[in-house]
Amino acid sequence: MAGAVLRAETAEEVAEAIGQARRQARGLEARGGATLLPRLGGAARPEPSEDADVLTLDGLSGVVDHPAADLTVTVRAGTPVAELASALAEAGQECPIEPLAGADGAPLGSTVGGRVSAALAGPRQLGAGRVRDWVLRVRYVTGEGRVAHAGGATVKDVTGYDLCRLLTGSWGTLAVLTEVTLKLRPRPPARAWYRTTRPPSAWWATLHDPAAIVTDAVGTSVLLEGHPDDVAEQADAAGLEESTPPTPPTGARAVVAPSRTDELVAAISELDCAWAAEPALGLVHLAGDATALEQARAQAERLDGRLLRLDGDAQAPVFGHDPGPDPYAGPLREALDPDAVLAPWRWSR
Amino acid sequence: MGATTDPTQRMQERGLLHAQERGLLHALEEIVGPQGLRTGAYGRAMYRRDASFLNAEPLAVAAPRTVEEAARVLRACRDHGVPFTPRAAGTGLAGGATPVGEDRRPLVISMARMDRIVEVDAAGRRAYVEPGAVNLRLGQAAARHGLRFAPDPASQIAATLGGNIATNAGGIHVLTYGVMSQHVLSVDVLDTDGVRHTLDGTLAEQGGLDVRGLTVGNEGTFGLVVGAWLRLLPVPPHTATLLAGFPSLTAAAEAVSAIVTGSRLPDAIELMDARAIHLVEDYAQAGYPSDAAAVLLVEHEGLTHGVEAGVAEAERLVRAHGASTVTRAADAAQRARIWKGRKAVAGAIAKVAPDYYLQDVVVPRSRLAEMLAEVVAIGEREDLTILNVLHAGDGNLHPFVAFDRREEGVLERVHRAGAAMVTTALSLGGSLTGEHGVGVEKRDFLCEVFGEDGLEVQRRVRRAMDPTGLANPHKVLPTPAGCAESAPSMVPTGAWV
Ligand SMILES: Cc1cc2nc3c(=O)[nH]c(=O)nc-3n(C[C@H](O)[C@H](O)[C@H](O)COP(=O)(O)OP(=O)(O)OC[C@H]3O[C@@H](n4cnc5c(N)ncnc54)[C@H](O)[C@@H]3O)c2cc1C
Ligand SMILES: Cc1cc2nc3c(=O)[nH]c(=O)nc-3n(C[C@H](O)[C@H](O)[C@H](O)COP(=O)(O)OP(=O)(O)OC[C@H]3O[C@@H](n4cnc5c(N)ncnc54)[C@H](O)[C@@H]3O)c2cc1C
């Protein structure tokens, strides 16, 4: 049976689409801005196919509520991150889940739901914490079609089990997000990227709470944020020169425990790969051919890390692991998506 | 084993349960040694309650010394079909550590003998702790390396890190640093089969489902937390603390909203009303203004210019909202006294009345003034003495209701007041609990908060994490009967006040 693109503009329509997929025993791929899905090769179904329908969320879009005095915002899951960011900027606020630009500088069309579902680390994670730390409430529809929420529109809420954390980074399995409430903060008055070719050991300790650090084969880029005088003094003390933002390669992402980044970088720089690392986070961004990327994966795994291929190679391993060893993953999936409707193929490659 | 109405059969079942209980006690003595087991009336009585006023009778109390012993205790519970309630310092305020068993008395598992701070990895800015280690001790250990542990509940001199994890505790400085969950890198849990799992967050991404995050705040219903890697942060280079006295509670609350929407978010904003100020001033000598109707404590941390700009703005805003006195802590000693006063409220309440009930609700920050006015009105309506202390920057209210339980009918008024505060907070778009948890006290409110489907998801998640149902039963989730009742009960079957 040929698949279809289903469109949902409300949580109820999401539930209907899920119900239909269940009845027909078909898989369903939740699709936001589709900036990431097509890069996932065989681990995603960005277009309808034999066994899968696509549930597109671009109609489930828009800011629901932005009570600026509460420093929170509620948006429908299909809202483009860029649209959210500009609405917040008008109020002098931000959520550090920032819009991302492609290599050409144009904003990617990623959505809030996609960003939260993938929970990949953005460059400012060093200073701002993880995506999951900014999620206050989610409204969602489970793979069983239950329309529910977790968390609250306040900055603290410990009512019941913390499904905000569980669904952040669940990659379109377990449940489809329909609405997300995020924590906000005032925009830092100054923000600038700097660059240096001196080794980090020479200056790192002089910085308090840098917003982002990205190293490559030539030097290091540092993002400083805060009061303009603090930013200037920190840059001076560390001997940093103002520069443009870095543009890390996007063919794959390797991650290890932060303390092992140096080891991973040493191994990867022997390979035929372009790379840029976020050392404090244990992340290495890569580009190269399939052979080089698989060699990089082997190195990451040797260091108890992982690698995610984002080059869209349909034949290649993508996640390269099955989170199956986590004994709770199975029961949780059974609890929320007993018929395995939502992206059952996700971890297959 | 379903409930049965046949009395003979019920007694048989009882007899069977007793045999199982006896069997369990034998097994436990072997596992934790006689020092680690309390079965006498007196020993058990001490474990009837936490810091809430709910209490119930435990079967016994077992205190394992190691992860291995803890695992064997859990397996013994499973083999004998006896439920258990994890317990740490017992400072919880929702009855989470109260051993409620509607038909079977739970075993209390005390974490008191697993209390080491195992390792401080200064370079990696993290520490590995056992669950019974007291929060404040981690702060002290970290300080020796120029680091600190951010979550600082007002109970930190007694509350444990395991308890903080199990409740997803908050504290005074969570405004910018975030609640406990943000500081738990990985957590080691024993499931109800006694199998150990490391729920890991050491990879920045691609680590699989965030079962770590799900587990933080589970209130003992998934199993036992037996260890964790916690995140440490560098001590900020510069700190400034402001103490502002206001002529009215409303003015102070409105100043909070103004500060929160300013250009720099402080790292802590606490509010105390006149009753709370008078209660602790003698003890803390913090210089709280004695004629103020409310004080705000505002703290900024970080690099010098940002901090100075932040306090200057806060000072301008509190004055614009009518603050009559504004003092800045002159040095670290004065700052410490200011915070000591704030953290001393609960301890000093005995001066007002022998008992207290501490509520924990949250409202969006712009609704603080409205909510506070309603708390005052509820106190007047029920003729109760209420002291207000708030994690104001988070919109998190902690009204203390001071009372004497010997007074005829007072408990009903206290319960009514508590329920009215919850209902008001929810109607203002707020939350049932910000940091103390659901426990037994608030579980029946979940029907209203989550609705049928939301609750079913919660139930399934619990079953996925504990298929046996033995881990801290009757906590967090309401019984189906609880949802059928018209008004949520704050004292469910099986618990006493
Ligand atoms: C060049 C490039 C650079 C990038 N750099 C970064 C970076 O630095 N930091 C970073 O964080 N990310 C980065 N990303 C990834 C970025 O996070 C993704 O673009 C975004 O997460 C996906 O958003 P989307 O709306 O396009 O989602 P899609 O691509 O449509 O979907 C992504 C995943 O989310 C699921 N999903 C989408 N919407 C929902 C929903 N409502 N409910 C449940 N599941 C849903 C999908 O099933 C899929 O698993 C980069 C991507 C690219 C292409
Ligand atoms: C005066 C006062 C002030 C307070 N201030 C704050 C505050 O500012 N912020 C805040 O968040 N809380 C506050 N609290 C509440 C309380 O201190 C916290 O909830 C704390 O986290 C409980 O820790 P505990 O060690 O006392 O745990 P307990 O009370 O013993 O247990 C709490 C819950 O956790 C479970 N549990 C404990 N240990 C484990 C374990 N190892 N494994 C599994 N489950 C476990 C128990 O079963 C129970 O459900 C305050 C309490 C008081 C009395």
PDB file of N, CA and C in Angstrom, chain A residues 217-277:
ATOM      1  N   ALA A 217      41.230  22.305  13.427  1.00  0.00           N
ATOM      2  CA  ALA A 217      42.635  21.965  13.243  1.00  0.00           C
ATOM      3  C   ALA A 217      43.540  23.193  13.375  1.00  0.00           C
ATOM      4  N   VAL A 218      42.983  24.380  13.159  1.00  0.00           N
ATOM      5  CA  VAL A 218      43.813  25.585  13.137  1.00  0.00           C
ATOM      6  C   VAL A 218      43.787  26.360  14.455  1.00  0.00           C
ATOM      7  N   GLY A 219      42.623  26.473  15.034  1.00  0.00           N
ATOM      8  CA  GLY A 219      42.522  27.287  16.243  1.00  0.00           C
ATOM      9  C   GLY A 219      41.207  27.048  16.951  1.00  0.00           C
ATOM     10  N   THR A 220      40.816  28.015  17.782  1.00  0.00           N
ATOM     11  CA  THR A 220      39.608  27.849  18.584  1.00  0.00           C
ATOM     12  C   THR A 220      38.722  29.086  18.469  1.00  0.00           C
ATOM     13  N   SER A 221      37.408  28.854  18.327  1.00  0.00           N
ATOM     14  CA  SER A 221      36.430  29.936  18.347  1.00  0.00           C
ATOM     15  C   SER A 221      35.732  29.926  19.695  1.00  0.00           C
ATOM     16  N   VAL A 222      35.527  31.106  20.254  1.00  0.00           N
ATOM     17  CA  VAL A 222      34.907  31.225  21.578  1.00  0.00           C
ATOM     18  C   VAL A 222      33.757  32.222  21.493  1.00  0.00           C
ATOM     19  N   LEU A 223      32.617  31.839  22.032  1.00  0.00           N
ATOM     20  CA  LEU A 223      31.482  32.765  22.103  1.00  0.00           C
ATOM     21  C   LEU A 223      31.385  33.294  23.530  1.00  0.00           C
ATOM     22  N   LEU A 224      31.437  34.621  23.657  1.00  0.00           N
ATOM     23  CA  LEU A 224      31.274  35.236  24.977  1.00  0.00           C
ATOM     24  C   LEU A 224      29.977  36.029  24.995  1.00  0.00           C
ATOM     25  N   GLU A 225      29.269  35.947  26.115  1.00  0.00           N
ATOM     26  CA  GLU A 225      27.999  36.652  26.254  1.00  0.00           C
ATOM     27  C   GLU A 225      27.927  37.295  27.632  1.00  0.00           C
ATOM     28  N   GLY A 226      27.197  38.393  27.722  1.00  0.00           N
ATOM     29  CA  GLY A 226      26.996  39.018  29.027  1.00  0.00           C
ATOM     30  C   GLY A 226      27.073  40.528  28.940  1.00  0.00           C
ATOM     31  N   HIS A 227      27.476  41.129  30.046  1.00  0.00           N
ATOM     32  CA  HIS A 227      27.643  42.575  30.073  1.00  0.00           C
ATOM     33  C   HIS A 227      28.793  42.947  29.129  1.00  0.00           C
ATOM     34  N   PRO A 228      28.636  44.001  28.323  1.00  0.00           N
ATOM     35  CA  PRO A 228      29.676  44.330  27.329  1.00  0.00           C
ATOM     36  C   PRO A 228      31.059  44.493  27.955  1.00  0.00           C
ATOM     37  N   ASP A 229      31.139  45.094  29.143  1.00  0.00           N
ATOM     38  CA  ASP A 229      32.461  45.291  29.759  1.00  0.00           C
ATOM     39  C   ASP A 229      33.067  43.967  30.222  1.00  0.00           C
ATOM     40  N   ASP A 230      32.223  43.061  30.714  1.00  0.00           N
ATOM     41  CA  ASP A 230      32.727  41.739  31.106  1.00  0.00           C
ATOM     42  C   ASP A 230      33.234  40.985  29.881  1.00  0.00           C
ATOM     43  N   VAL A 231      32.456  41.055  28.808  1.00  0.00           N
ATOM     44  CA  VAL A 231      32.838  40.353  27.582  1.00  0.00           C
ATOM     45  C   VAL A 231      34.191  40.878  27.090  1.00  0.00           C
ATOM     46  N   ALA A 232      34.326  42.201  27.074  1.00  0.00           N
ATOM     47  CA  ALA A 232      35.578  42.797  26.588  1.00  0.00           C
ATOM     48  C   ALA A 232      36.750  42.413  27.498  1.00  0.00           C
ATOM     49  N   GLU A 233      36.533  42.483  28.813  1.00  0.00           N
ATOM     50  CA  GLU A 233      37.631  42.167  29.744  1.00  0.00           C
ATOM     51  C   GLU A 233      38.049  40.701  29.639  1.00  0.00           C
ATOM     52  N   GLN A 234      37.049  39.814  29.495  1.00  0.00           N
ATOM     53  CA  GLN A 234      37.365  38.392  29.386  1.00  0.00           C
ATOM     54  C   GLN A 234      38.164  38.117  28.112  1.00  0.00           C
ATOM     55  N   ALA A 235      37.719  38.722  27.014  1.00  0.00           N
ATOM     56  CA  ALA A 235      38.401  38.502  25.738  1.00  0.00           C
ATOM     57  C   ALA A 235      39.842  38.991  25.821  1.00  0.00           C
ATOM     58  N   ASP A 236      40.024  40.141  26.452  1.00  0.00           N
ATOM     59  CA  ASP A 236      41.362  40.712  26.629  1.00  0.00           C
ATOM     60  C   ASP A 236      42.248  39.801  27.448  1.00  0.00           C
ATOM     61  N   ALA A 237      41.705  39.384  28.595  1.00  0.00           N
ATOM     62  CA  ALA A 237      42.487  38.564  29.511  1.00  0.00           C
ATOM     63  C   ALA A 237      42.910  37.255  28.852  1.00  0.00           C
ATOM     64  N   ALA A 238      42.050  36.730  28.002  1.00  0.00           N
ATOM     65  CA  ALA A 238      42.367  35.444  27.375  1.00  0.00           C
ATOM     66  C   ALA A 238      43.107  35.634  26.047  1.00  0.00           C
ATOM     67  N   GLY A 239      43.268  36.887  25.613  1.00  0.00           N
ATOM     68  CA  GLY A 239      43.970  37.149  24.359  1.00  0.00           C
ATOM     69  C   GLY A 239      43.206  36.668  23.140  1.00  0.00           C
ATOM     70  N   LEU A 240      41.891  36.933  23.111  1.00  0.00           N
ATOM     71  CA  LEU A 240      41.059  36.481  21.985  1.00  0.00           C
ATOM     72  C   LEU A 240      40.801  37.643  21.029  1.00  0.00           C
ATOM     73  N   GLU A 241      40.711  37.322  19.754  1.00  0.00           N
ATOM     74  CA  GLU A 241      40.432  38.323  18.717  1.00  0.00           C
ATOM     75  C   GLU A 241      39.014  38.143  18.207  1.00  0.00           C
ATOM     76  N   GLU A 242      38.314  39.257  17.998  1.00  0.00           N
ATOM     77  CA  GLU A 242      36.950  39.138  17.507  1.00  0.00           C
ATOM     78  C   GLU A 242      36.945  38.496  16.113  1.00  0.00           C
ATOM     79  N   SER A 243      35.922  37.655  15.850  1.00  0.00           N
ATOM     80  CA  SER A 243      35.904  36.947  14.566  1.00  0.00           C
ATOM     81  C   SER A 243      34.481  36.572  14.171  1.00  0.00           C
ATOM     82  N   THR A 244      34.357  35.803  13.097  1.00  0.00           N
ATOM     83  CA  THR A 244      33.031  35.352  12.653  1.00  0.00           C
ATOM     84  C   THR A 244      32.709  34.013  13.328  1.00  0.00           C
ATOM     85  N   PRO A 245      31.417  33.626  13.346  1.00  0.00           N
ATOM     86  CA  PRO A 245      31.068  32.340  13.959  1.00  0.00           C
ATOM     87  C   PRO A 245      31.681  31.176  13.176  1.00  0.00           C
ATOM     88  N   PRO A 246      32.003  30.098  13.835  1.00  0.00           N
ATOM     89  CA  PRO A 246      32.534  28.924  13.139  1.00  0.00           C
ATOM     90  C   PRO A 246      31.418  28.223  12.358  1.00  0.00           C
ATOM     91  N   THR A 247      31.776  27.458  11.349  1.00  0.00           N
ATOM     92  CA  THR A 247      30.783  26.658  10.620  1.00  0.00           C
ATOM     93  C   THR A 247      31.265  25.213  10.599  1.00  0.00           C
ATOM     94  N   PRO A 248      30.932  24.469  11.632  1.00  0.00           N
ATOM     95  CA  PRO A 248      31.395  23.083  11.730  1.00  0.00           C
ATOM     96  C   PRO A 248      30.803  22.233  10.608  1.00  0.00           C
ATOM     97  N   PRO A 249      31.514  21.190  10.195  1.00  0.00           N
ATOM     98  CA  PRO A 249      30.985  20.290   9.172  1.00  0.00           C
ATOM     99  C   PRO A 249      29.755  19.534   9.682  1.00  0.00           C
ATOM    100  N   THR A 250      28.916  19.060   8.753  1.00  0.00           N
ATOM    101  CA  THR A 250      27.633  18.494   9.185  1.00  0.00           C
ATOM    102  C   THR A 250      27.374  17.085   8.657  1.00  0.00           C
ATOM    103  N   GLY A 251      28.430  16.369   8.307  1.00  0.00           N
ATOM    104  CA  GLY A 251      28.212  15.032   7.774  1.00  0.00           C
ATOM    105  C   GLY A 251      27.946  13.982   8.842  1.00  0.00           C
ATOM    106  N   ALA A 252      28.392  14.239  10.040  1.00  0.00           N
ATOM    107  CA  ALA A 252      28.200  13.298  11.135  1.00  0.00           C
ATOM    108  C   ALA A 252      28.553  13.992  12.439  1.00  0.00           C
ATOM    109  N   ARG A 253      28.064  13.428  13.541  1.00  0.00           N
ATOM    110  CA  ARG A 253      28.393  13.974  14.864  1.00  0.00           C
ATOM    111  C   ARG A 253      28.840  12.820  15.734  1.00  0.00           C
ATOM    112  N   ALA A 254      30.035  12.958  16.286  1.00  0.00           N
ATOM    113  CA  ALA A 254      30.505  11.943  17.227  1.00  0.00           C
ATOM    114  C   ALA A 254      30.446  12.541  18.616  1.00  0.00           C
ATOM    115  N   VAL A 255      30.167  11.701  19.602  1.00  0.00           N
ATOM    116  CA  VAL A 255      30.125  12.207  20.970  1.00  0.00           C
ATOM    117  C   VAL A 255      30.779  11.206  21.912  1.00  0.00           C
ATOM    118  N   VAL A 256      31.598  11.733  22.824  1.00  0.00           N
ATOM    119  CA  VAL A 256      32.218  10.917  23.873  1.00  0.00           C
ATOM    120  C   VAL A 256      32.100  11.696  25.180  1.00  0.00           C
ATOM    121  N   ALA A 257      32.464  11.082  26.294  1.00  0.00           N
ATOM    122  CA  ALA A 257      32.505  11.831  27.556  1.00  0.00           C
ATOM    123  C   ALA A 257      33.498  12.984  27.357  1.00  0.00           C
ATOM    124  N   PRO A 258      33.193  14.167  27.896  1.00  0.00           N
ATOM    125  CA  PRO A 258      34.039  15.339  27.647  1.00  0.00           C
ATOM    126  C   PRO A 258      35.518  15.088  27.913  1.00  0.00           C
ATOM    127  N   SER A 259      35.823  14.309  28.940  1.00  0.00           N
ATOM    128  CA  SER A 259      37.233  14.087  29.283  1.00  0.00           C
ATOM    129  C   SER A 259      37.974  13.309  28.193  1.00  0.00           C
ATOM    130  N   ARG A 260      37.238  12.726  27.243  1.00  0.00           N
ATOM    131  CA  ARG A 260      37.900  11.922  26.212  1.00  0.00           C
ATOM    132  C   ARG A 260      37.931  12.613  24.852  1.00  0.00           C
ATOM    133  N   THR A 261      37.476  13.878  24.808  1.00  0.00           N
ATOM    134  CA  THR A 261      37.442  14.557  23.515  1.00  0.00           C
ATOM    135  C   THR A 261      38.819  14.622  22.866  1.00  0.00           C
ATOM    136  N   ASP A 262      39.832  14.932  23.663  1.00  0.00           N
ATOM    137  CA  ASP A 262      41.169  15.076  23.084  1.00  0.00           C
ATOM    138  C   ASP A 262      41.616  13.786  22.393  1.00  0.00           C
ATOM    139  N   GLU A 263      41.342  12.677  23.070  1.00  0.00           N
ATOM    140  CA  GLU A 263      41.701  11.375  22.496  1.00  0.00           C
ATOM    141  C   GLU A 263      40.975  11.142  21.170  1.00  0.00           C
ATOM    142  N   LEU A 264      39.683  11.494  21.165  1.00  0.00           N
ATOM    143  CA  LEU A 264      38.898  11.278  19.948  1.00  0.00           C
ATOM    144  C   LEU A 264      39.410  12.178  18.828  1.00  0.00           C
ATOM    145  N   VAL A 265      39.679  13.437  19.156  1.00  0.00           N
ATOM    146  CA  VAL A 265      40.172  14.369  18.147  1.00  0.00           C
ATOM    147  C   VAL A 265      41.514  13.880  17.598  1.00  0.00           C
ATOM    148  N   ALA A 266      42.381  13.400  18.476  1.00  0.00           N
ATOM    149  CA  ALA A 266      43.685  12.907  18.027  1.00  0.00           C
ATOM    150  C   ALA A 266      43.489  11.782  17.019  1.00  0.00           C
ATOM    151  N   ALA A 267      42.551  10.882  17.311  1.00  0.00           N
ATOM    152  CA  ALA A 267      42.324   9.748  16.415  1.00  0.00           C
ATOM    153  C   ALA A 267      41.722  10.227  15.096  1.00  0.00           C
ATOM    154  N   ILE A 268      40.777  11.154  15.189  1.00  0.00           N
ATOM    155  CA  ILE A 268      40.069  11.591  13.987  1.00  0.00           C
ATOM    156  C   ILE A 268      40.965  12.435  13.080  1.00  0.00           C
ATOM    157  N   SER A 269      41.886  13.169  13.671  1.00  0.00           N
ATOM    158  CA  SER A 269      42.736  13.999  12.813  1.00  0.00           C
ATOM    159  C   SER A 269      43.695  13.154  11.976  1.00  0.00           C
ATOM    160  N   GLU A 270      43.810  11.874  12.307  1.00  0.00           N
ATOM    161  CA  GLU A 270      44.580  10.941  11.469  1.00  0.00           C
ATOM    162  C   GLU A 270      43.777  10.502  10.241  1.00  0.00           C
ATOM    163  N   LEU A 271      42.455  10.717  10.295  1.00  0.00           N
ATOM    164  CA  LEU A 271      41.582  10.216   9.222  1.00  0.00           C
ATOM    165  C   LEU A 271      41.388  11.281   8.152  1.00  0.00           C
ATOM    166  N   ASP A 272      40.783  10.857   7.042  1.00  0.00           N
ATOM    167  CA  ASP A 272      40.542  11.789   5.952  1.00  0.00           C
ATOM    168  C   ASP A 272      39.185  12.479   6.171  1.00  0.00           C
ATOM    169  N   CYS A 273      39.116  13.310   7.215  1.00  0.00           N
ATOM    170  CA  CYS A 273      37.870  13.951   7.626  1.00  0.00           C
ATOM    171  C   CYS A 273      38.108  15.420   7.898  1.00  0.00           C
ATOM    172  N   ALA A 274      37.082  16.236   7.612  1.00  0.00           N
ATOM    173  CA  ALA A 274      37.080  17.578   8.182  1.00  0.00           C
ATOM    174  C   ALA A 274      36.439  17.462   9.553  1.00  0.00           C
ATOM    175  N   TRP A 275      36.910  18.224  10.513  1.00  0.00           N
ATOM    176  CA  TRP A 275      36.317  18.110  11.843  1.00  0.00           C
ATOM    177  C   TRP A 275      36.328  19.441  12.587  1.00  0.00           C
ATOM    178  N   ALA A 276      35.420  19.576  13.538  1.00  0.00           N
ATOM    179  CA  ALA A 276      35.435  20.670  14.516  1.00  0.00           C
ATOM    180  C   ALA A 276      34.869  20.082  15.801  1.00  0.00           C
ATOM    181  N   ALA A 277      35.469  20.462  16.935  1.00  0.00           N
ATOM    182  CA  ALA A 277      35.085  19.828  18.196  1.00  0.00           C
ATOM    183  C   ALA A 277      34.548  20.847  19.187  1.00  0.00           C
TER     184      ALA A 277
END
